[in-house]
Amino acid sequence: TCPLTRTLDAAIAKLATLPPDEQDRVGRWLLDELRDEDHWARQFAASQDILSKLGAEARADLVAGRTTPLDPEKL
């Protein structure tokens, strides 16, 4: 296992001073954030082929003149 960074070690030391219910609340929040980050990383990794294809289609449409400039005043 890797040693904790100073910042994480300081955060954990501070959390250890909180009441157990607050420690659990922060722990649940952190675990949820880490799960969410992992989920999005997997989603983006799995979508690279599709995004590349869509990008190629957009470039082809631009070259073929099938696009119109975006007018911020019309948004």
PDB file of N, CA, C and O in Angstrom, residues 11-58:
ATOM      1  N   ALA A  11      -6.239  15.564   6.673  1.00  0.00           N
ATOM      2  CA  ALA A  11      -7.699  15.522   6.583  1.00  0.00           C
ATOM      3  C   ALA A  11      -8.262  14.383   7.424  1.00  0.00           C
ATOM      4  O   ALA A  11      -9.254  14.553   8.143  1.00  0.00           O
ATOM      5  N   ILE A  12      -7.643  13.226   7.349  1.00  0.00           N
ATOM      6  CA  ILE A  12      -8.106  12.071   8.129  1.00  0.00           C
ATOM      7  C   ILE A  12      -7.936  12.336   9.618  1.00  0.00           C
ATOM      8  O   ILE A  12      -8.812  12.005  10.426  1.00  0.00           O
ATOM      9  N   ALA A  13      -6.829  12.967  10.004  1.00  0.00           N
ATOM     10  CA  ALA A  13      -6.627  13.297  11.420  1.00  0.00           C
ATOM     11  C   ALA A  13      -7.717  14.245  11.907  1.00  0.00           C
ATOM     12  O   ALA A  13      -8.244  14.092  13.013  1.00  0.00           O
ATOM     13  N   LYS A  14      -8.076  15.217  11.075  1.00  0.00           N
ATOM     14  CA  LYS A  14      -9.143  16.156  11.435  1.00  0.00           C
ATOM     15  C   LYS A  14     -10.485  15.430  11.533  1.00  0.00           C
ATOM     16  O   LYS A  14     -11.262  15.665  12.467  1.00  0.00           O
ATOM     17  N   LEU A  15     -10.756  14.562  10.582  1.00  0.00           N
ATOM     18  CA  LEU A  15     -12.006  13.802  10.593  1.00  0.00           C
ATOM     19  C   LEU A  15     -12.106  12.919  11.832  1.00  0.00           C
ATOM     20  O   LEU A  15     -13.197  12.716  12.369  1.00  0.00           O
ATOM     21  N   ALA A  16     -10.982  12.402  12.288  1.00  0.00           N
ATOM     22  CA  ALA A  16     -10.976  11.524  13.461  1.00  0.00           C
ATOM     23  C   ALA A  16     -11.428  12.250  14.724  1.00  0.00           C
ATOM     24  O   ALA A  16     -11.840  11.610  15.690  1.00  0.00           O
ATOM     25  N   THR A  17     -11.393  13.573  14.705  1.00  0.00           N
ATOM     26  CA  THR A  17     -11.833  14.343  15.881  1.00  0.00           C
ATOM     27  C   THR A  17     -13.346  14.572  15.887  1.00  0.00           C
ATOM     28  O   THR A  17     -13.897  15.031  16.884  1.00  0.00           O
ATOM     29  N   LEU A  18     -13.991  14.263  14.785  1.00  0.00           N
ATOM     30  CA  LEU A  18     -15.447  14.463  14.688  1.00  0.00           C
ATOM     31  C   LEU A  18     -16.188  13.332  15.382  1.00  0.00           C
ATOM     32  O   LEU A  18     -15.658  12.219  15.526  1.00  0.00           O
ATOM     33  N   PRO A  19     -17.446  13.579  15.764  1.00  0.00           N
ATOM     34  CA  PRO A  19     -18.268  12.506  16.318  1.00  0.00           C
ATOM     35  C   PRO A  19     -18.455  11.386  15.280  1.00  0.00           C
ATOM     36  O   PRO A  19     -18.389  11.646  14.068  1.00  0.00           O
ATOM     37  N   PRO A  20     -18.697  10.166  15.740  1.00  0.00           N
ATOM     38  CA  PRO A  20     -18.826   9.035  14.814  1.00  0.00           C
ATOM     39  C   PRO A  20     -19.860   9.244  13.706  1.00  0.00           C
ATOM     40  O   PRO A  20     -19.621   8.858  12.560  1.00  0.00           O
ATOM     41  N   ASP A  21     -20.997   9.858  14.024  1.00  0.00           N
ATOM     42  CA  ASP A  21     -22.014  10.044  12.985  1.00  0.00           C
ATOM     43  C   ASP A  21     -21.527  10.998  11.890  1.00  0.00           C
ATOM     44  O   ASP A  21     -21.812  10.801  10.708  1.00  0.00           O
ATOM     45  N   GLU A  22     -20.750  12.015  12.260  1.00  0.00           N
ATOM     46  CA  GLU A  22     -20.173  12.921  11.270  1.00  0.00           C
ATOM     47  C   GLU A  22     -19.088  12.224  10.464  1.00  0.00           C
ATOM     48  O   GLU A  22     -18.968  12.435   9.253  1.00  0.00           O
ATOM     49  N   GLN A  23     -18.286  11.388  11.114  1.00  0.00           N
ATOM     50  CA  GLN A  23     -17.273  10.620  10.385  1.00  0.00           C
ATOM     51  C   GLN A  23     -17.937   9.731   9.351  1.00  0.00           C
ATOM     52  O   GLN A  23     -17.475   9.642   8.205  1.00  0.00           O
ATOM     53  N   ASP A  24     -19.024   9.076   9.744  1.00  0.00           N
ATOM     54  CA  ASP A  24     -19.741   8.207   8.805  1.00  0.00           C
ATOM     55  C   ASP A  24     -20.322   9.003   7.644  1.00  0.00           C
ATOM     56  O   ASP A  24     -20.274   8.567   6.491  1.00  0.00           O
ATOM     57  N   ARG A  25     -20.864  10.188   7.939  1.00  0.00           N
ATOM     58  CA  ARG A  25     -21.456  11.018   6.888  1.00  0.00           C
ATOM     59  C   ARG A  25     -20.388  11.416   5.871  1.00  0.00           C
ATOM     60  O   ARG A  25     -20.584  11.277   4.659  1.00  0.00           O
ATOM     61  N   VAL A  26     -19.244  11.872   6.352  1.00  0.00           N
ATOM     62  CA  VAL A  26     -18.164  12.274   5.453  1.00  0.00           C
ATOM     63  C   VAL A  26     -17.613  11.058   4.713  1.00  0.00           C
ATOM     64  O   VAL A  26     -17.320  11.126   3.514  1.00  0.00           O
ATOM     65  N   GLY A  27     -17.485   9.951   5.394  1.00  0.00           N
ATOM     66  CA  GLY A  27     -17.000   8.731   4.752  1.00  0.00           C
ATOM     67  C   GLY A  27     -17.914   8.274   3.629  1.00  0.00           C
ATOM     68  O   GLY A  27     -17.439   7.905   2.540  1.00  0.00           O
ATOM     69  N   ARG A  28     -19.219   8.304   3.873  1.00  0.00           N
ATOM     70  CA  ARG A  28     -20.182   7.924   2.825  1.00  0.00           C
ATOM     71  C   ARG A  28     -20.092   8.869   1.642  1.00  0.00           C
ATOM     72  O   ARG A  28     -20.109   8.447   0.477  1.00  0.00           O
ATOM     73  N   TRP A  29     -19.982  10.183   1.943  1.00  0.00           N
ATOM     74  CA  TRP A  29     -19.877  11.176   0.872  1.00  0.00           C
ATOM     75  C   TRP A  29     -18.629  10.916   0.021  1.00  0.00           C
ATOM     76  O   TRP A  29     -18.703  10.922  -1.210  1.00  0.00           O
ATOM     77  N   LEU A  30     -17.494  10.689   0.673  1.00  0.00           N
ATOM     78  CA  LEU A  30     -16.255  10.456  -0.051  1.00  0.00           C
ATOM     79  C   LEU A  30     -16.335   9.188  -0.899  1.00  0.00           C
ATOM     80  O   LEU A  30     -15.932   9.184  -2.073  1.00  0.00           O
ATOM     81  N   LEU A  31     -16.860   8.123  -0.334  1.00  0.00           N
ATOM     82  CA  LEU A  31     -16.999   6.880  -1.106  1.00  0.00           C
ATOM     83  C   LEU A  31     -17.931   7.067  -2.298  1.00  0.00           C
ATOM     84  O   LEU A  31     -17.656   6.562  -3.393  1.00  0.00           O
ATOM     85  N   ASP A  32     -19.014   7.802  -2.115  1.00  0.00           N
ATOM     86  CA  ASP A  32     -19.928   8.090  -3.228  1.00  0.00           C
ATOM     87  C   ASP A  32     -19.213   8.878  -4.327  1.00  0.00           C
ATOM     88  O   ASP A  32     -19.382   8.599  -5.516  1.00  0.00           O
ATOM     89  N   GLU A  33     -18.427   9.882  -3.926  1.00  0.00           N
ATOM     90  CA  GLU A  33     -17.676  10.682  -4.901  1.00  0.00           C
ATOM     91  C   GLU A  33     -16.683   9.822  -5.674  1.00  0.00           C
ATOM     92  O   GLU A  33     -16.556   9.954  -6.896  1.00  0.00           O
ATOM     93  N   LEU A  34     -15.977   8.952  -4.980  1.00  0.00           N
ATOM     94  CA  LEU A  34     -15.001   8.088  -5.646  1.00  0.00           C
ATOM     95  C   LEU A  34     -15.687   7.111  -6.600  1.00  0.00           C
ATOM     96  O   LEU A  34     -15.189   6.866  -7.704  1.00  0.00           O
ATOM     97  N   ARG A  35     -16.830   6.560  -6.183  1.00  0.00           N
ATOM     98  CA  ARG A  35     -17.592   5.666  -7.073  1.00  0.00           C
ATOM     99  C   ARG A  35     -18.069   6.416  -8.302  1.00  0.00           C
ATOM    100  O   ARG A  35     -18.001   5.911  -9.429  1.00  0.00           O
ATOM    101  N   ASP A  36     -18.569   7.636  -8.105  1.00  0.00           N
ATOM    102  CA  ASP A  36     -19.057   8.448  -9.214  1.00  0.00           C
ATOM    103  C   ASP A  36     -17.930   8.763 -10.187  1.00  0.00           C
ATOM    104  O   ASP A  36     -18.103   8.671 -11.402  1.00  0.00           O
ATOM    105  N   GLU A  37     -16.784   9.140  -9.667  1.00  0.00           N
ATOM    106  CA  GLU A  37     -15.624   9.441 -10.512  1.00  0.00           C
ATOM    107  C   GLU A  37     -15.212   8.212 -11.319  1.00  0.00           C
ATOM    108  O   GLU A  37     -14.926   8.307 -12.516  1.00  0.00           O
ATOM    109  N   ASP A  38     -15.201   7.052 -10.691  1.00  0.00           N
ATOM    110  CA  ASP A  38     -14.859   5.807 -11.379  1.00  0.00           C
ATOM    111  C   ASP A  38     -15.879   5.496 -12.470  1.00  0.00           C
ATOM    112  O   ASP A  38     -15.518   5.104 -13.582  1.00  0.00           O
ATOM    113  N   HIS A  39     -17.152   5.693 -12.161  1.00  0.00           N
ATOM    114  CA  HIS A  39     -18.222   5.450 -13.135  1.00  0.00           C
ATOM    115  C   HIS A  39     -18.014   6.311 -14.381  1.00  0.00           C
ATOM    116  O   HIS A  39     -18.061   5.823 -15.512  1.00  0.00           O
ATOM    117  N   TRP A  40     -17.783   7.627 -14.187  1.00  0.00           N
ATOM    118  CA  TRP A  40     -17.617   8.522 -15.335  1.00  0.00           C
ATOM    119  C   TRP A  40     -16.347   8.204 -16.111  1.00  0.00           C
ATOM    120  O   TRP A  40     -16.331   8.295 -17.347  1.00  0.00           O
ATOM    121  N   ALA A  41     -15.299   7.834 -15.434  1.00  0.00           N
ATOM    122  CA  ALA A  41     -14.059   7.472 -16.133  1.00  0.00           C
ATOM    123  C   ALA A  41     -14.299   6.267 -17.040  1.00  0.00           C
ATOM    124  O   ALA A  41     -13.843   6.241 -18.190  1.00  0.00           O
ATOM    125  N   ARG A  42     -15.043   5.270 -16.536  1.00  0.00           N
ATOM    126  CA  ARG A  42     -15.367   4.097 -17.361  1.00  0.00           C
ATOM    127  C   ARG A  42     -16.278   4.474 -18.524  1.00  0.00           C
ATOM    128  O   ARG A  42     -16.099   3.993 -19.645  1.00  0.00           O
ATOM    129  N   GLN A  43     -17.261   5.349 -18.266  1.00  0.00           N
ATOM    130  CA  GLN A  43     -18.181   5.769 -19.322  1.00  0.00           C
ATOM    131  C   GLN A  43     -17.428   6.480 -20.449  1.00  0.00           C
ATOM    132  O   GLN A  43     -17.661   6.205 -21.623  1.00  0.00           O
ATOM    133  N   PHE A  44     -16.555   7.423 -20.092  1.00  0.00           N
ATOM    134  CA  PHE A  44     -15.811   8.147 -21.108  1.00  0.00           C
ATOM    135  C   PHE A  44     -14.850   7.236 -21.858  1.00  0.00           C
ATOM    136  O   PHE A  44     -14.689   7.363 -23.073  1.00  0.00           O
ATOM    137  N   ALA A  45     -14.208   6.326 -21.157  1.00  0.00           N
ATOM    138  CA  ALA A  45     -13.292   5.396 -21.816  1.00  0.00           C
ATOM    139  C   ALA A  45     -14.029   4.520 -22.819  1.00  0.00           C
ATOM    140  O   ALA A  45     -13.524   4.248 -23.909  1.00  0.00           O
ATOM    141  N   ALA A  46     -15.239   4.111 -22.471  1.00  0.00           N
ATOM    142  CA  ALA A  46     -16.019   3.239 -23.342  1.00  0.00           C
ATOM    143  C   ALA A  46     -16.624   3.995 -24.526  1.00  0.00           C
ATOM    144  O   ALA A  46     -17.055   3.375 -25.497  1.00  0.00           O
ATOM    145  N   SER A  47     -16.663   5.314 -24.475  1.00  0.00           N
ATOM    146  CA  SER A  47     -17.335   6.074 -25.531  1.00  0.00           C
ATOM    147  C   SER A  47     -16.361   6.697 -26.532  1.00  0.00           C
ATOM    148  O   SER A  47     -16.788   7.388 -27.452  1.00  0.00           O
ATOM    149  N   GLN A  48     -15.066   6.450 -26.398  1.00  0.00           N
ATOM    150  CA  GLN A  48     -14.092   7.114 -27.261  1.00  0.00           C
ATOM    151  C   GLN A  48     -14.284   6.782 -28.735  1.00  0.00           C
ATOM    152  O   GLN A  48     -14.157   7.660 -29.589  1.00  0.00           O
ATOM    153  N   ASP A  49     -14.601   5.537 -29.063  1.00  0.00           N
ATOM    154  CA  ASP A  49     -14.820   5.175 -30.468  1.00  0.00           C
ATOM    155  C   ASP A  49     -16.012   5.925 -31.041  1.00  0.00           C
ATOM    156  O   ASP A  49     -15.954   6.450 -32.164  1.00  0.00           O
ATOM    157  N   ILE A  50     -17.085   5.981 -30.284  1.00  0.00           N
ATOM    158  CA  ILE A  50     -18.290   6.683 -30.741  1.00  0.00           C
ATOM    159  C   ILE A  50     -18.008   8.174 -30.896  1.00  0.00           C
ATOM    160  O   ILE A  50     -18.403   8.794 -31.894  1.00  0.00           O
ATOM    161  N   LEU A  51     -17.326   8.767 -29.914  1.00  0.00           N
ATOM    162  CA  LEU A  51     -17.017  10.193 -29.993  1.00  0.00           C
ATOM    163  C   LEU A  51     -16.100  10.500 -31.175  1.00  0.00           C
ATOM    164  O   LEU A  51     -16.274  11.518 -31.855  1.00  0.00           O
ATOM    165  N   SER A  52     -15.159   9.633 -31.451  1.00  0.00           N
ATOM    166  CA  SER A  52     -14.271   9.826 -32.606  1.00  0.00           C
ATOM    167  C   SER A  52     -15.064   9.777 -33.906  1.00  0.00           C
ATOM    168  O   SER A  52     -14.844  10.592 -34.816  1.00  0.00           O
ATOM    169  N   LYS A  53     -15.998   8.842 -33.998  1.00  0.00           N
ATOM    170  CA  LYS A  53     -16.840   8.735 -35.199  1.00  0.00           C
ATOM    171  C   LYS A  53     -17.693   9.990 -35.363  1.00  0.00           C
ATOM    172  O   LYS A  53     -17.802  10.536 -36.469  1.00  0.00           O
ATOM    173  N   LEU A  54     -18.297  10.462 -34.283  1.00  0.00           N
ATOM    174  CA  LEU A  54     -19.112  11.672 -34.362  1.00  0.00           C
ATOM    175  C   LEU A  54     -18.270  12.884 -34.755  1.00  0.00           C
ATOM    176  O   LEU A  54     -18.713  13.735 -35.537  1.00  0.00           O
ATOM    177  N   GLY A  55     -17.055  12.963 -34.232  1.00  0.00           N
ATOM    178  CA  GLY A  55     -16.163  14.054 -34.605  1.00  0.00           C
ATOM    179  C   GLY A  55     -15.813  14.021 -36.079  1.00  0.00           C
ATOM    180  O   GLY A  55     -15.794  15.063 -36.750  1.00  0.00           O
ATOM    181  N   ALA A  56     -15.533  12.833 -36.600  1.00  0.00           N
ATOM    182  CA  ALA A  56     -15.225  12.688 -38.027  1.00  0.00           C
ATOM    183  C   ALA A  56     -16.420  13.089 -38.878  1.00  0.00           C
ATOM    184  O   ALA A  56     -16.268  13.757 -39.913  1.00  0.00           O
ATOM    185  N   GLU A  57     -17.618  12.709 -38.454  1.00  0.00           N
ATOM    186  CA  GLU A  57     -18.828  13.093 -39.190  1.00  0.00           C
ATOM    187  C   GLU A  57     -19.019  14.607 -39.180  1.00  0.00           C
ATOM    188  O   GLU A  57     -19.389  15.210 -40.205  1.00  0.00           O
ATOM    189  N   ALA A  58     -18.769  15.229 -38.035  1.00  0.00           N
ATOM    190  CA  ALA A  58     -18.908  16.688 -37.941  1.00  0.00           C
ATOM    191  C   ALA A  58     -17.903  17.388 -38.854  1.00  0.00           C
ATOM    192  O   ALA A  58     -18.244  18.368 -39.537  1.00  0.00           O
TER     193      ALA A  58
END
